[in-house]
Coordinates of C-alpha atoms and ligand atoms in Angstrom, one line a residue:
X21 CA 9.5 -20.7 7.6
X22 CA 6.0 -20.0 7.0
X23 CA 3.7 -20.1 9.9
X24 CA -0.1 -20.9 9.0
X25 CA -2.6 -18.6 10.7
X26 CA -6.2 -19.0 10.8
X27 CA -7.0 -15.8 9.0
X28 CA -10.6 -14.4 9.9
X29 CA -9.8 -10.8 9.5
X30 CA -11.9 -10.5 6.1
X31 CA -12.8 -12.6 3.2
X32 CA -10.6 -10.2 1.4
X33 CA -8.0 -12.3 2.4
X34 CA -8.6 -15.4 0.2
X35 CA -6.1 -16.3 -2.0
X36 CA -6.8 -17.7 -5.6
X37 CA -7.9 -21.4 -5.9
X38 CA -5.5 -23.7 -8.2
X39 CA -8.2 -23.3 -11.1
X40 CA -7.9 -19.7 -11.0
X41 CA -4.0 -19.6 -11.3
X42 CA -4.3 -21.8 -14.3
X43 CA -7.0 -19.8 -15.9
X44 CA -4.5 -16.6 -15.3
X45 CA -1.5 -18.5 -17.1
X46 CA -3.8 -19.7 -20.0
X47 CA -5.7 -16.4 -20.3
X48 CA -6.2 -14.7 -23.9
X49 CA -5.6 -11.2 -23.4
X50 CA -5.5 -7.8 -25.6
X51 CA -5.6 -4.1 -24.8
X52 CA -8.8 -3.5 -22.8
X53 CA -8.7 0.3 -23.2
X54 CA -9.4 -0.6 -26.8
X55 CA -12.0 -3.0 -26.0
X56 CA -9.7 -5.7 -27.1
X57 CA -9.2 -8.0 -24.4
X58 CA -11.5 -11.2 -24.8
X59 CA -11.3 -12.4 -21.6
X60 CA -12.4 -9.1 -20.0
X61 CA -15.2 -8.8 -22.8
X62 CA -16.5 -12.2 -21.7
X63 CA -16.5 -11.6 -17.9
X64 CA -18.4 -8.5 -18.5
X65 CA -21.0 -10.3 -20.7
X66 CA -21.2 -13.0 -18.0
X67 CA -21.9 -10.4 -15.2
X68 CA -24.6 -8.3 -17.0
X69 CA -26.4 -11.8 -17.8
X70 CA -26.2 -13.1 -14.2
X71 CA -27.4 -9.7 -12.8
X72 CA -29.9 -9.0 -15.5
X73 CA -28.8 -6.0 -16.7
X74 CA -27.8 -4.8 -20.3
X75 CA -23.9 -4.1 -19.6
X76 CA -21.1 -4.6 -17.1
X77 CA -17.6 -2.9 -16.3
X78 CA -14.6 -4.4 -14.8
X79 CA -12.9 -2.0 -12.3
X80 CA -10.0 -2.5 -10.2
X81 CA -12.0 -2.6 -6.7
X82 CA -15.3 -2.2 -4.9
X83 CA -14.2 1.2 -3.7
X84 CA -13.6 2.3 -7.4
X85 CA -16.9 0.8 -8.7
X86 CA -18.9 2.6 -6.0
X87 CA -17.0 5.8 -6.6
X88 CA -17.2 5.4 -10.7
X89 CA -21.1 4.8 -10.0
X90 CA -21.7 7.9 -7.8
X91 CA -19.8 10.0 -10.3
X92 CA -21.9 8.9 -13.1
X93 CA -25.2 9.3 -11.5
X94 CA -24.8 12.6 -10.2
X95 CA -23.3 16.2 -10.9
X96 CA -21.1 18.2 -8.4
X97 CA -23.6 19.8 -6.1
X98 CA -26.1 17.2 -5.8
X99 CA -27.1 15.2 -2.7
X100 CA -27.2 11.4 -2.3
X101 CA -29.0 9.5 0.6
X102 CA -26.9 6.9 2.3
X103 CA -26.9 4.5 5.4
X104 CA -24.8 6.5 8.3
X105 CA -22.6 3.2 8.8
X106 CA -22.2 2.2 5.0
X107 CA -18.8 1.3 3.5
X108 CA -18.8 4.5 1.1
X109 CA -19.1 6.6 3.9
X110 CA -16.8 4.7 6.5
X111 CA -14.1 3.2 4.3
X112 CA -13.8 5.2 0.9
X113 CA -11.6 8.3 2.1
X114 CA -14.1 10.5 1.4
X115 CA -14.3 9.9 -2.3
X116 CA -17.9 11.0 -2.7
X117 CA -17.0 14.6 -1.7
X118 CA -13.8 14.9 -3.5
X119 CA -14.3 13.0 -6.6
X120 CA -17.9 13.4 -7.2
X121 CA -18.4 16.6 -5.4
X122 CA -21.8 15.6 -3.7
X123 CA -23.1 15.8 -0.4
X124 CA -24.4 13.3 1.7
X125 CA -27.7 12.9 3.3
X126 CA -27.3 10.2 5.9
X127 CA -29.9 8.0 7.6
X128 CA -29.6 5.7 10.5
X129 CA -30.6 2.0 9.6
X130 CA -31.5 -0.7 12.0
X131 CA -28.9 -3.4 11.4
X132 CA -27.9 -1.0 8.5
X133 CA -31.3 -1.2 7.0
X134 CA -33.1 2.0 6.1
X135 CA -36.5 2.1 6.6
X136 CA -37.9 3.0 3.2
X137 CA -40.3 5.8 4.8
X138 CA -37.1 7.4 6.1
X139 CA -35.5 7.5 2.7
X140 CA -38.7 9.0 1.4
X141 CA -38.6 11.8 4.1
X142 CA -35.1 12.6 3.3
X143 CA -35.7 13.3 -0.5
X144 CA -35.6 17.0 -1.2
X145 CA -38.3 18.8 -2.9
X146 CA -38.0 21.8 -5.2
X147 CA -36.9 25.1 -3.2
X148 CA -34.2 27.5 -4.1
X149 CA -32.3 26.6 -0.9
X150 CA -32.0 22.7 -1.6
X151 CA -29.6 20.4 -3.6
X152 CA -31.3 18.1 -5.7
X153 CA -31.4 14.3 -4.4
X154 CA -29.7 12.4 -7.3
X155 CA -29.1 9.0 -5.8
X156 CA -30.0 6.4 -3.2
X157 CA -27.2 3.9 -2.0
X158 CA -28.0 0.6 -0.3
X159 CA -25.6 -1.8 1.1
X160 CA -26.3 -5.7 0.5
X161 CA -24.9 -7.2 2.6
X162 CA -24.3 -4.2 5.2
X163 CA -20.6 -4.8 6.2
X164 CA -20.3 -3.1 9.5
X165 CA -23.8 -4.2 10.5
X166 CA -22.4 -7.6 10.5
X167 CA -23.3 -9.1 6.8
X168 CA -27.0 -8.3 7.2
X169 CA -29.3 -8.8 4.3
X170 CA -31.8 -6.2 2.9
X171 CA -34.9 -8.2 3.4
X172 CA -37.0 -8.4 -0.2
X173 CA -40.1 -6.5 1.3
X174 CA -37.9 -3.4 2.0
X175 CA -36.0 -3.8 -0.9
X176 CA -39.1 -3.5 -3.2
X177 CA -40.9 -0.7 -1.0
X178 CA -37.4 1.2 -1.3
X179 CA -37.4 0.7 -5.2
X180 CA -41.2 2.0 -5.1
X181 CA -40.4 4.9 -3.3
X182 CA -36.9 5.7 -5.8
X183 CA -39.3 5.1 -8.9
X184 CA -42.2 7.5 -7.7
X185 CA -39.4 10.2 -6.9
X186 CA -37.3 9.4 -10.2
X187 CA -34.1 8.7 -8.3
X188 CA -32.0 5.9 -9.4
X189 CA -30.6 3.3 -6.8
X190 CA -27.2 2.4 -6.6
X191 CA -26.4 -1.1 -4.6
X192 CA -23.2 -1.7 -3.0
X193 CA -23.3 -5.4 -3.4
X194 CA -19.7 -6.1 -2.6
X195 CA -21.2 -9.6 -1.0
X196 CA -24.5 -9.7 -2.9
X197 CA -23.9 -13.3 -3.6
X198 CA -23.9 -13.7 0.1
X199 CA -27.3 -12.1 0.3
X200 CA -28.7 -14.0 -2.6
X201 CA -27.5 -17.2 -0.6
X202 CA -29.2 -16.2 2.4
X203 CA -32.6 -15.3 0.6
X204 CA -32.2 -18.4 -1.6
X205 CA -33.0 -16.4 -4.6
X206 CA -31.2 -15.9 -7.9
X207 CA -28.9 -12.8 -7.6
X208 CA -31.1 -11.3 -10.2
X209 CA -34.2 -11.2 -8.3
X210 CA -32.2 -8.7 -6.0
X211 CA -30.4 -6.9 -8.6
X212 CA -33.7 -6.0 -10.4
X213 CA -34.5 -3.6 -7.5
X214 CA -31.4 -1.4 -8.4
X215 CA -30.5 0.6 -11.5
X216 CA -26.6 0.1 -11.0
X217 CA -25.0 -2.4 -8.7
X218 CA -21.2 -2.9 -7.7
X219 CA -19.8 -6.2 -6.7
X220 CA -16.5 -7.9 -5.6
X221 CA -14.9 -10.7 -7.0
X222 CA -11.9 -10.6 -4.5
X223 CA -14.0 -11.4 -1.1
X224 CA -15.7 -14.7 -0.7
X225 CA -15.5 -15.4 -4.5
X226 CA -11.4 -15.8 -3.9
X227 CA -10.5 -14.0 -7.2
X228 CA -7.2 -12.1 -6.5
X229 CA -8.4 -8.7 -7.9
X230 CA -11.4 -7.1 -9.0
X231 CA -14.9 -5.6 -9.0
X232 CA -17.8 -5.3 -11.5
X233 CA -20.5 -2.7 -12.1
X234 CA -23.6 -3.5 -13.8
X235 CA -26.5 -1.0 -15.2
X236 CA -27.7 -0.1 -18.3
X237 CA -25.9 0.4 -21.6
X238 CA -25.6 4.1 -21.2
X239 CA -24.7 4.1 -17.8
X240 CA -21.8 1.9 -18.3
X241 CA -20.6 3.6 -21.1
X242 CA -20.6 6.9 -19.2
X243 CA -18.8 5.0 -16.1
X244 CA -16.3 3.6 -18.5
X245 CA -15.0 7.2 -19.1
X246 CA -14.7 7.8 -15.2
X247 CA -12.8 4.6 -14.9
X248 CA -10.2 5.8 -17.4
X249 CA -10.1 9.2 -15.5
X250 CA -9.5 7.5 -12.3
X251 CA -6.6 5.4 -14.0
X252 CA -8.5 2.1 -14.0
X253 CA -8.1 1.5 -17.9
X254 CA -6.1 -1.8 -17.4
X255 CA -4.7 -2.8 -20.6
X256 CA -4.1 -6.7 -20.5
X257 CA -6.6 -7.0 -17.6
X258 CA -7.6 -10.6 -18.9
X259 CA -5.1 -12.0 -16.6
X260 CA -7.2 -10.9 -13.8
X261 CA -10.6 -11.5 -15.6
X262 CA -9.9 -15.0 -16.0
X263 CA -9.9 -15.6 -12.4
X264 CA -13.2 -13.6 -12.3
X265 CA -14.7 -15.8 -14.7
X266 CA -14.0 -19.0 -12.5
X267 CA -15.3 -17.0 -9.4
X268 CA -18.8 -16.5 -11.1
X269 CA -18.7 -20.1 -12.6
X270 CA -17.6 -21.8 -9.5
X271 CA -17.4 -20.1 -6.4
X272 CA -21.0 -18.5 -5.8
X273 CA -22.6 -21.6 -5.1
X274 CA -20.6 -22.8 -2.1
X275 CA -21.1 -19.5 0.0
X276 CA -23.6 -21.3 2.0
X277 CA -20.8 -23.2 3.7
X278 CA -19.3 -19.8 4.9
X279 CA -22.5 -19.0 6.3
X280 CA -22.6 -22.0 8.4
X281 CA -19.2 -21.5 9.6
X282 CA -19.8 -18.1 10.6
X283 CA -23.1 -19.5 12.7
X284 CA -21.1 -22.1 14.3
X285 CA -18.5 -19.7 15.2
X286 CA -21.2 -17.3 16.6
X287 CA -22.9 -20.0 18.8
X288 CA -19.3 -20.9 20.3
X289 CA -18.3 -17.4 21.1
X290 CA -21.7 -16.4 22.5
X291 CA -21.5 -19.1 25.1
X292 CA -18.2 -17.4 26.4
X293 CA -18.6 -15.0 29.2
X294 CA -17.9 -11.2 28.5
X295 CA -18.7 -11.7 24.7
X296 CA -22.1 -10.6 23.4
X297 CA -23.2 -11.4 20.0
X298 CA -26.5 -10.1 18.6
X299 CA -27.4 -13.4 16.5
X300 CA -30.1 -11.7 14.6
X301 CA -27.3 -10.1 12.8
X302 CA -25.4 -13.2 12.1
X303 CA -27.1 -14.0 8.6
X304 CA -24.3 -14.2 6.1
X305 CA -20.3 -14.9 6.8
X306 CA -19.5 -12.0 9.3
X307 CA -19.5 -12.4 13.3
X308 CA -19.6 -8.9 15.2
X309 CA -18.5 -9.3 18.9
X310 CA -18.9 -6.7 21.5
X311 CA -16.3 -7.7 23.9
X312 CA -16.9 -4.8 26.5
X313 CA -17.3 -7.6 29.0
X314 CA -13.9 -8.4 28.9
X315 CA -11.1 -6.1 30.4
X316 CA -9.4 -5.6 27.1
X317 CA -9.8 -3.1 24.1
X318 CA -10.6 -4.9 20.5
X319 CA -7.0 -4.4 19.4
X320 CA -5.5 -6.1 22.6
X321 CA -7.8 -9.0 22.0
X322 CA -6.9 -9.3 18.5
X323 CA -3.1 -9.2 19.6
X324 CA -3.5 -12.0 22.0
X325 CA -5.4 -14.0 19.4
X326 CA -2.8 -13.5 17.0
X327 CA -0.2 -15.3 19.6
X328 CA -2.5 -18.1 19.5
X329 CA -2.4 -18.3 15.8
X330 CA -5.7 -16.5 14.9
X331 CA -5.8 -13.3 13.0
X332 CA -9.1 -11.2 13.5
X333 CA -9.9 -7.2 13.0
X334 CA -10.3 -5.2 15.9
X335 CA -9.5 -1.5 16.4
X336 CA -9.8 0.9 19.5
X337 CA -13.4 0.2 20.2
X338 CA -14.9 -3.0 21.7
X339 CA -15.8 -4.7 18.5
X340 CA -14.1 -7.4 17.2
X341 CA -14.9 -8.8 13.6
X342 CA -14.5 -12.5 12.6
X343 CA -15.3 -13.3 8.9
X344 CA -15.5 -16.6 7.3
X345 CA -14.3 -17.9 3.7
X346 CA -13.4 -20.3 1.4
X347 CA -10.2 -21.1 3.1
X348 CA -11.9 -21.5 6.5
X349 CA -12.6 -25.0 7.4
X350 CA -15.0 -26.3 10.3
X351 CA -11.8 -27.4 12.3
X352 CA -10.5 -23.8 11.9
X353 CA -13.8 -22.5 13.4
X354 CA -13.6 -25.1 16.5
X355 CA -9.8 -23.9 16.8
X356 CA -10.9 -20.5 16.9
X357 CA -13.5 -20.8 19.7
X358 CA -11.0 -23.0 21.9
X359 CA -8.3 -20.0 21.6
X360 CA -10.8 -17.3 22.3
X361 CA -11.9 -19.4 25.5
X362 CA -8.5 -20.0 26.8
X363 CA -7.9 -16.1 26.2
X364 CA -11.0 -15.4 28.1
X365 CA -10.0 -17.9 31.0
X366 CA -6.4 -16.4 31.4
Ligands
PLP412 C1 -15.0 -4.5 0.7 C2 -16.2 -3.7 0.4 C3 -16.1 -2.8 -0.4 C4 -15.0 -2.7 -1.6 O1 -13.6 -2.8 -1.0 P1 -12.2 -2.7 -1.8 O2 -11.4 -3.3 -0.9 O3 -12.3 -1.1 -2.5 O4 -12.2 -3.7 -2.9 C5 -17.4 -1.9 -1.0 N1 -18.3 -2.0 0.1 C6 -18.4 -2.8 0.8 C7 -19.7 -3.0 1.7 C8 -17.4 -3.8 1.2 O5 -17.7 -4.9 2.2

């Protein structure tokens, strides 16, 4: 017997759609390490076109895409600038130290967004003691800050700072289509303020596996070699790319629905005593709740909610995260709010 849960832990739990499963079954494939998989080639061409860049590379995961990008932009011993709570720092197993051999210069953002003047102040000048600042990493939308979007004026100013100092920008755009939806802009308009971008097919876009990195032809050629080094040369990867093509064709224009559901959820939850939500950060498909007003840890809260058929992410802190996605409907949101209400009453 399968029990059906309302799974709000992450948009990574999204299963592929029927259309994706059919595309996977019917995909034409070849050896991608030889450059001979027509479906991977098509996905990479589409991705480059959508992002307004010269070339793209299909990678196994967002983490692999970020790590390859950092390796491609830097040399061991360089320094890179990142926001202190970004995914690369928090959730990528220390890869930038181990794989790229770079040092991190962390900046505290406001809701995950770094002030361009703080970035400029962190860039190293010439001194015998100093490493070279070789990269600025941005995260859009910002995961731990609750899916917040970098405002266009801040993005432009950051880009100007980067150009002035001749330092490239890598954007961790795992959810860049959520950012584009929020800003009501074609994704190209965001991508043009970064030299390389990683984005995920496997989150809100529902593909089972995979991410892409985009950038200049030269950047992608060098990145391809690092992908091989990390074991990401995937042979008949067209079966995965086939779902990715559907993700790009069909799934990017419906994200607004997830954002509306997240807002509805946040409004409902914020009325419950003991739960605090900073509504300014509820911009896309993530809702971060501070439950320190309840006498429960986040993992106890998550366990109790699980008994009521709702799955959420909670750790040792008092922060619980809810994420909306394709498989979550309005009814599920109402059910989740009711479940939290009854849990808090008990
Ligand atoms: C999910 C995510 C990634 C990549 O995650 P994978 O699980 O490795 O695909 C990278 N950056 C951000 C901001 C993310 O949310």
